Coordinates of C-alpha atoms in Angstrom, one line a residue:
M1088 CA 39.4 14.1 -34.9
K1089 CA 36.2 12.7 -33.1
K1090 CA 32.9 15.2 -34.2
K1091 CA 31.3 16.8 -31.8
I1092 CA 27.8 16.9 -31.0
M1093 CA 25.7 19.3 -28.5
L1094 CA 22.2 18.6 -26.8
I1095 CA 20.2 21.1 -26.1
V1096 CA 17.5 20.6 -23.6
P1097 CA 16.4 23.6 -21.2
M1098 CA 16.9 21.6 -17.7
L1099 CA 18.2 18.8 -16.0
H1100 CA 15.0 17.8 -13.4
Q1101 CA 13.4 14.6 -13.5
G1102 CA 11.5 13.8 -16.4
G1103 CA 11.2 11.6 -19.7
F1104 CA 13.4 13.8 -22.5
E1105 CA 16.1 14.6 -19.4
R1106 CA 16.3 11.4 -19.1
V1107 CA 17.4 11.1 -22.5
C1108 CA 19.3 13.7 -23.2
V1109 CA 21.9 12.9 -19.8
A1110 CA 21.6 8.9 -21.8
T1111 CA 22.4 10.0 -24.6
A1112 CA 25.3 12.3 -23.7
R1113 CA 27.2 8.7 -21.8
L1114 CA 26.6 6.5 -24.9
L1115 CA 27.8 8.9 -27.4
E1116 CA 31.0 10.4 -26.1
P1117 CA 33.0 6.7 -26.4
F1118 CA 32.7 7.7 -30.0
Y1119 CA 32.2 11.7 -29.9
E1120 CA 33.5 14.7 -28.2
V1121 CA 29.5 15.6 -27.0
Y1122 CA 28.3 18.7 -25.0
I1123 CA 25.0 19.4 -22.9
V1124 CA 23.6 22.8 -23.6
I1125 CA 21.4 23.8 -20.5
F1126 CA 19.1 27.0 -20.0
S1127 CA 19.4 26.6 -16.3
S1128 CA 21.0 24.3 -13.6
R1129 CA 18.1 24.4 -11.3
D1130 CA 17.7 20.8 -9.8
I1131 CA 19.5 19.2 -11.9
A1132 CA 18.6 15.7 -10.8
Y1133 CA 20.2 13.3 -13.3
D1134 CA 23.9 12.4 -12.1
I1135 CA 25.9 14.3 -14.7
R1136 CA 29.8 13.6 -13.3
G1137 CA 32.3 13.4 -16.3
L1138 CA 29.6 15.5 -18.7
R1139 CA 30.8 18.4 -20.4
V1140 CA 27.8 20.0 -19.3
I1141 CA 27.8 23.6 -19.6
D1142 CA 25.2 26.0 -17.9
L1143 CA 23.8 29.0 -20.2
H1144 CA 21.9 30.4 -16.8
M1145 CA 19.6 31.5 -18.9
G1146 CA 16.1 30.5 -17.4
A1147 CA 12.4 30.8 -17.6
E1148 CA 10.7 34.1 -18.2
D1149 CA 7.5 35.0 -17.4
G1150 CA 5.3 37.5 -19.5
K1151 CA 4.9 36.5 -23.4
L1152 CA 7.5 39.6 -24.2
R1153 CA 9.9 38.2 -22.3
K1154 CA 9.9 34.5 -22.9
I1155 CA 10.5 36.2 -26.9
R1156 CA 13.4 37.6 -26.1
N1157 CA 14.8 34.8 -24.0
V1158 CA 14.5 32.4 -27.1
F1159 CA 16.8 34.5 -28.9
R1160 CA 19.3 35.7 -26.4
R1161 CA 19.6 32.0 -25.5
S1162 CA 19.5 31.3 -29.7
R1163 CA 22.5 34.3 -30.0
K1164 CA 24.7 32.4 -26.9
V1165 CA 24.4 28.8 -28.6
S1166 CA 25.3 30.1 -31.7
S1167 CA 28.2 31.8 -30.0
L1168 CA 28.9 27.8 -28.6
K1169 CA 28.3 26.3 -32.3
K1170 CA 31.1 28.4 -33.6
E1171 CA 33.4 28.1 -31.2
L1172 CA 33.0 24.5 -30.4
G1173 CA 32.7 23.2 -34.1
V1174 CA 30.1 21.8 -33.9
D1175 CA 29.2 19.4 -36.2
I1176 CA 25.6 18.3 -34.9
A1177 CA 23.6 19.7 -32.1
Y1178 CA 20.3 17.9 -31.8
S1179 CA 17.6 19.1 -29.4
F1180 CA 15.1 18.2 -27.1
G1181 CA 11.7 19.7 -26.6
P1182 CA 10.5 22.5 -28.8
T1183 CA 12.2 25.3 -26.3
A1184 CA 14.7 23.6 -26.6
N1185 CA 13.9 23.0 -30.7
L1186 CA 13.5 26.8 -31.1
V1187 CA 17.1 27.7 -30.1
N1188 CA 18.3 24.8 -31.8
V1189 CA 16.9 26.2 -35.6
F1190 CA 17.2 29.8 -34.3
S1191 CA 21.0 29.1 -34.1
R1192 CA 21.6 27.6 -37.1
S1193 CA 25.0 26.9 -38.4
S1194 CA 27.4 24.6 -40.5
G1195 CA 26.7 22.1 -39.1
K1196 CA 23.7 19.6 -38.3
T1197 CA 19.9 20.8 -36.9
W1198 CA 18.3 18.0 -35.3
C1199 CA 15.1 18.5 -33.7
G1200 CA 13.6 15.9 -31.2
V1201 CA 9.5 15.9 -31.7
R1202 CA 9.1 14.1 -27.1
S1203 CA 5.7 14.5 -27.2
Y1204 CA 2.1 14.3 -29.1
M1205 CA 1.5 17.5 -27.3
D1206 CA 3.8 18.9 -29.3
M1207 CA 1.7 18.3 -32.4
G1208 CA -1.2 20.7 -30.9
N1209 CA 1.6 23.2 -32.6
P1210 CA 1.2 22.9 -36.4
R1211 CA 3.2 26.2 -36.5
L1212 CA 6.5 25.3 -34.6
L1213 CA 6.4 22.3 -36.2
K1214 CA 6.4 23.9 -40.0
L1215 CA 9.2 25.7 -38.0
F1216 CA 11.0 22.8 -37.4
C1217 CA 10.8 20.4 -40.7
S1218 CA 11.7 23.5 -42.5
R1219 CA 14.8 24.8 -40.8
S1220 CA 16.5 21.4 -39.9
D1221 CA 18.4 18.4 -41.2
K1222 CA 16.2 15.6 -38.6
I1223 CA 13.4 15.2 -37.5
V1224 CA 14.0 12.9 -34.2
C1225 CA 10.2 11.1 -32.9
C1226 CA 9.9 9.6 -30.7
S1227 CA 7.3 7.2 -32.0
R1228 CA 6.4 6.1 -35.4
V1229 CA 2.8 7.7 -34.9
I1230 CA 4.5 10.8 -34.4
E1231 CA 7.1 10.2 -37.6
E1232 CA 3.8 9.3 -39.9
E1233 CA 1.6 12.1 -38.7
I1234 CA 4.3 14.9 -38.9
R1235 CA 5.3 13.2 -42.4
E1236 CA 1.6 13.2 -43.3
K1237 CA 0.6 17.1 -42.8
F1238 CA 3.6 18.7 -43.6
Q1239 CA 5.0 16.3 -46.5
C1240 CA 8.4 16.4 -44.1
T1241 CA 10.6 13.2 -45.4
K1242 CA 13.2 14.2 -42.8
T1243 CA 11.4 12.7 -39.9
V1244 CA 13.1 9.5 -38.3
T1245 CA 12.0 7.3 -35.2
L1246 CA 14.2 7.0 -32.6
Y1247 CA 13.2 5.1 -29.0
N1248 CA 14.3 5.9 -26.3
P1249 CA 17.4 4.2 -24.3
F1250 CA 17.1 1.6 -21.3
D1251 CA 19.7 0.5 -19.2
I1252 CA 17.8 -2.9 -18.1
R1253 CA 20.7 -3.9 -16.7
E1254 CA 21.0 -0.8 -13.7
E1255 CA 17.7 -0.2 -13.6
Q1256 CA 18.0 -3.0 -11.7
E1257 CA 20.2 -2.8 -9.8
K1258 CA 19.1 0.5 -9.2
A1259 CA 16.1 -0.9 -8.2
A1260 CA 17.7 -3.0 -4.9
Q1261 CA 19.3 -0.5 -3.4
E1262 CA 17.4 0.4 -0.3
E1263 CA 15.9 3.4 0.6
E1264 CA 14.7 4.6 4.0
R1265 CA 11.8 5.5 5.0
M1266 CA 9.8 4.1 2.1
P1267 CA 6.1 3.4 2.7
F1268 CA 4.0 0.4 1.9
Q1269 CA 7.1 -2.0 2.0
D1270 CA 4.6 -5.2 4.4
C1271 CA 2.0 -4.6 1.8
G1272 CA 0.0 -7.1 -0.9
S1273 CA -1.1 -4.8 -3.8
V1274 CA 0.4 -1.8 -4.4
I1275 CA -0.2 0.7 -7.3
V1276 CA 1.9 2.2 -8.4
S1277 CA 2.5 5.6 -11.3
M1278 CA 4.9 8.2 -11.6
G1279 CA 4.9 11.7 -12.5
R1280 CA 5.3 15.0 -12.4
Q1281 CA 2.0 16.8 -11.1
D1282 CA 0.6 18.1 -14.4
D1283 CA -3.4 17.6 -15.6
V1284 CA -1.9 15.4 -18.9
K1285 CA -1.1 12.6 -16.1
G1286 CA -4.7 12.4 -15.1
F1287 CA -4.0 11.5 -11.9
W1288 CA -7.6 12.7 -10.9
H1289 CA -8.4 9.9 -12.2
L1290 CA -6.3 6.7 -11.0
L1291 CA -7.1 8.2 -7.2
K1292 CA -10.8 7.7 -8.2
S1293 CA -10.4 4.5 -9.7
F1294 CA -7.9 3.6 -7.0
A1295 CA -11.2 4.2 -4.1
L1296 CA -12.9 2.1 -5.6
L1297 CA -10.8 -0.5 -5.6
Y1298 CA -9.7 0.4 -1.7
K1299 CA -13.2 -0.7 -1.2
K1300 CA -13.1 -4.5 -2.5
K1301 CA -9.3 -4.2 -1.0
P1302 CA -8.6 -2.3 1.9
E1303 CA -5.3 -3.7 1.2
A1304 CA -4.8 -1.7 -1.5
R1305 CA -1.6 0.5 -1.4
L1306 CA -1.3 3.8 -3.9
L1307 CA 1.5 5.6 -4.7
I1308 CA 2.4 7.8 -6.7
V1309 CA 6.6 9.5 -7.7
G1310 CA 7.1 12.9 -9.1
E1311 CA 7.5 16.4 -9.0
G1312 CA 4.9 18.3 -7.0
D1313 CA 3.3 19.0 -4.2
F1314 CA 0.1 17.3 -4.7
Q1315 CA -1.8 19.3 -2.4
E1316 CA -4.8 19.0 -4.9
Y1317 CA -4.4 15.7 -4.2
W1318 CA -4.1 14.8 -0.5
K1319 CA -7.1 16.8 -1.1
L1320 CA -9.1 14.3 -2.8
A1321 CA -7.8 11.5 -1.1
E1322 CA -8.9 13.1 1.7
D1323 CA -12.5 13.5 0.4
L1324 CA -12.1 10.3 -1.3
K1325 CA -11.8 8.7 2.2
I1326 CA -8.1 6.7 1.3
S1327 CA -5.9 9.6 2.6
G1328 CA -4.3 6.5 4.8
A1329 CA -3.8 4.0 1.7
V1330 CA -2.3 6.5 -0.6
S1331 CA 1.2 8.1 0.0
F1332 CA 3.2 11.1 -2.8
P1333 CA 6.3 10.7 -1.5
G1334 CA 7.8 13.5 -4.6
V1335 CA 10.5 13.8 -6.3
K1336 CA 13.6 11.0 -6.4
K1337 CA 16.9 10.6 -7.8
N1338 CA 16.6 7.0 -7.3
P1339 CA 13.2 6.0 -8.5
F1340 CA 13.9 3.0 -8.9
P1341 CA 13.0 1.5 -5.6
W1342 CA 10.2 3.1 -5.3
L1343 CA 9.0 1.4 -9.0
N1344 CA 9.9 -1.3 -6.9
L1345 CA 6.8 -1.1 -4.4
G1346 CA 4.6 -1.7 -6.8
S1347 CA 3.0 -4.7 -7.9
I1348 CA 0.9 -3.4 -10.3
Y1349 CA 1.7 -0.4 -12.9
V1350 CA -0.6 1.9 -13.7
M1351 CA -0.1 4.5 -16.2
T1352 CA -3.1 6.6 -16.5
S1353 CA -1.5 9.9 -18.7
L1354 CA -4.0 11.7 -21.2
N1355 CA -0.8 12.5 -24.3
E1356 CA 2.1 10.9 -23.6
G1357 CA 5.5 10.7 -26.4
F1358 CA 6.9 7.6 -25.7
P1359 CA 6.1 7.0 -21.7
N1360 CA 9.8 6.0 -20.5
V1361 CA 8.7 5.1 -17.0
L1362 CA 5.5 2.5 -19.1
V1363 CA 9.2 0.3 -20.4
E1364 CA 10.4 1.2 -16.7
A1365 CA 8.1 0.0 -14.8
M1366 CA 8.0 -3.5 -16.8
A1367 CA 12.1 -3.7 -16.9
L1368 CA 11.1 -4.6 -13.4
G1369 CA 8.9 -6.8 -13.6
K1370 CA 5.9 -5.4 -13.7
P1371 CA 2.4 -5.7 -14.8
V1372 CA 0.6 -2.4 -16.4
I1373 CA -2.0 -1.1 -17.0
S1374 CA -2.0 2.5 -19.7
T1375 CA -4.5 4.0 -21.0
N1376 CA -4.0 4.0 -25.1
C1377 CA -3.3 7.6 -25.4
M1378 CA -1.2 8.8 -28.1
T1379 CA 1.4 8.4 -28.6
G1380 CA 3.9 5.2 -26.6
P1381 CA 1.7 3.0 -25.2
A1382 CA -0.1 1.4 -28.0
E1383 CA 3.4 0.7 -29.9
I1384 CA 4.7 -0.3 -26.6
L1385 CA 2.1 -3.5 -25.6
M1386 CA 1.1 -4.0 -29.1
D1387 CA 2.9 -5.7 -31.6
D1388 CA 0.4 -5.3 -34.3
F1389 CA 0.1 -1.1 -32.5
K1390 CA -1.2 1.2 -36.2
A1391 CA -4.4 -0.9 -36.4
Y1392 CA -5.1 -0.3 -32.0
V1393 CA -4.1 3.5 -31.7
G1394 CA -6.7 5.2 -29.7
K1395 CA -8.8 2.6 -29.8
E1396 CA -12.5 3.4 -27.4
E1397 CA -11.6 -0.4 -26.3
Y1398 CA -10.2 -2.7 -23.7
I1399 CA -7.7 -4.6 -24.9
D1400 CA -5.6 -7.3 -23.9
G1401 CA -2.0 -6.5 -25.3
D1402 CA 0.7 -8.7 -25.7
Y1403 CA 2.5 -7.4 -23.2
G1404 CA 0.1 -5.6 -20.8
I1405 CA -3.9 -3.5 -20.9
L1406 CA -4.9 -0.9 -22.8
I1407 CA -7.9 1.1 -21.4
P1408 CA -9.5 3.8 -23.8
N1409 CA -8.4 7.3 -23.4
L1410 CA -9.8 8.9 -20.3
D1411 CA -11.9 12.2 -20.2
T1412 CA -9.3 15.7 -20.6
E1413 CA -11.7 17.5 -18.3
K1414 CA -9.7 17.9 -14.2
N1415 CA -12.7 16.7 -12.1
L1416 CA -11.8 16.8 -8.7
D1417 CA -15.4 16.5 -7.2
A1418 CA -14.6 13.4 -4.9
S1419 CA -18.7 12.5 -5.3
V1420 CA -18.4 12.5 -9.3
I1421 CA -17.2 9.0 -10.5
T1422 CA -17.1 8.3 -14.2
P1423 CA -18.4 4.7 -15.9
E1424 CA -14.2 4.7 -17.2
E1425 CA -13.3 5.1 -13.4
E1426 CA -15.1 2.2 -12.5
R1427 CA -13.7 0.2 -15.3
L1428 CA -10.3 0.9 -14.5
A1429 CA -10.7 -0.2 -11.3
Q1430 CA -12.3 -3.9 -12.3
Q1431 CA -8.9 -3.9 -14.6
M1432 CA -7.1 -3.6 -11.4
M1433 CA -8.6 -5.8 -10.1
R1434 CA -9.2 -8.2 -12.1
L1435 CA -5.4 -8.3 -12.4
L1436 CA -4.8 -8.5 -9.2
D1437 CA -7.0 -11.5 -8.2
S1438 CA -6.1 -13.6 -11.2
T1439 CA -2.5 -14.9 -10.9
I1440 CA -2.7 -16.6 -14.3
L1441 CA -3.2 -13.0 -15.8
Y1442 CA -0.5 -11.5 -13.1
E1443 CA 2.1 -13.6 -14.4
K1444 CA 1.2 -13.7 -18.0
Y1445 CA 2.0 -9.8 -18.1
K1446 CA 4.6 -9.6 -15.3
K1447 CA 6.9 -11.9 -18.2
A1448 CA 5.3 -10.9 -21.1
S1449 CA 6.8 -7.2 -19.3
M1450 CA 10.4 -8.2 -18.8
E1451 CA 11.0 -9.5 -22.3
R1452 CA 9.1 -6.4 -24.1
A1453 CA 11.4 -3.9 -21.9
A1454 CA 14.6 -6.2 -23.0
G1455 CA 13.8 -5.1 -26.6
F1456 CA 14.4 -1.0 -25.6
S1457 CA 18.0 -1.6 -25.2
N1458 CA 21.4 1.4 -25.4
E1459 CA 22.9 -0.5 -27.8
A1460 CA 19.9 -0.5 -30.3
Y1461 CA 19.8 3.6 -29.9
A1462 CA 23.9 4.1 -29.6
G1463 CA 23.8 2.2 -32.5
R1464 CA 20.4 3.8 -34.2
L1465 CA 22.2 7.3 -33.7
R1466 CA 25.2 6.6 -34.8
E1467 CA 24.2 5.6 -37.8
M1468 CA 22.5 9.2 -38.4
A1469 CA 25.5 11.1 -37.5
E1470 CA 28.0 9.0 -39.9
E1471 CA 24.6 10.0 -42.9
M1472 CA 26.8 13.6 -43.0

């Protein structure tokens, strides 16, 4: 009889751990009976055809008391489902789902996924997860080691996110209607929801400096949100005609493929999926050396470089120091860090040797994050029971 695995995630709108959840279900489906439990089916962005998806119809609530009550309502429902289905392993993605998972513990195993370094900012929750779960599944070795040291937790494992490189490349080749900048030579692309943690105001200001020297350059930021404040900043910077915010896309890969280079200005990450996705399409990348993920992806010997306040020509891409976390939408204020990011973009675009080096390195590195490696490690963990 196949073991039964429950994957718990708040929603399946476009995002990093949502993508990993769906990929996990598909990779484990041939070997186990897999269920995905979601709190709300609003704005599903992933193909879930053929998967067992259970919608609790318990979306987000406003207000502290309502949020707390919602956690326990969800936990009671999930507890009933675990018993009814006879779940052997319940694996949750992110702090909201982790809370429900640990409060609905059953006779099966409880795995909590720590998917972002921002989760480290809530030690009370992490301590709870460590005490009430059987495994803490981390998306980076930096996160795993920090949890081990801070909480004396011996249940941690690192499991890098999976990527289907061939499928992504096939999707990138599909034609999309009304795509901007298709005939432009130098397109800077970035991807992510409209969230301050993505640091997009830095990217806009750096691009404005690049645009003065390369008026043929364009900037494309793909992701969920109306980006109204960034449209306004683009207008103030006098680059609105060279910038596009096309919104969230069910198939983002043709848009990602428009880029000449990929630039990530995140202030924090867990394991930035889109950085690997861009590399799989042969895009040379520039990334902040934020906690965590980029150094692990772009450097072989990453431990010596995590969080370094210097510019590094990495093994697989360029790392820049982390950027100011204080949001500034004043177009007249350009920081030295934004100036240096513009210089790095110019340097990469102007040097054919450097560009080709990182184009080749990107594809080599991306190939190391395969579905097969991820599924194999997951199955090893599942059989350790």
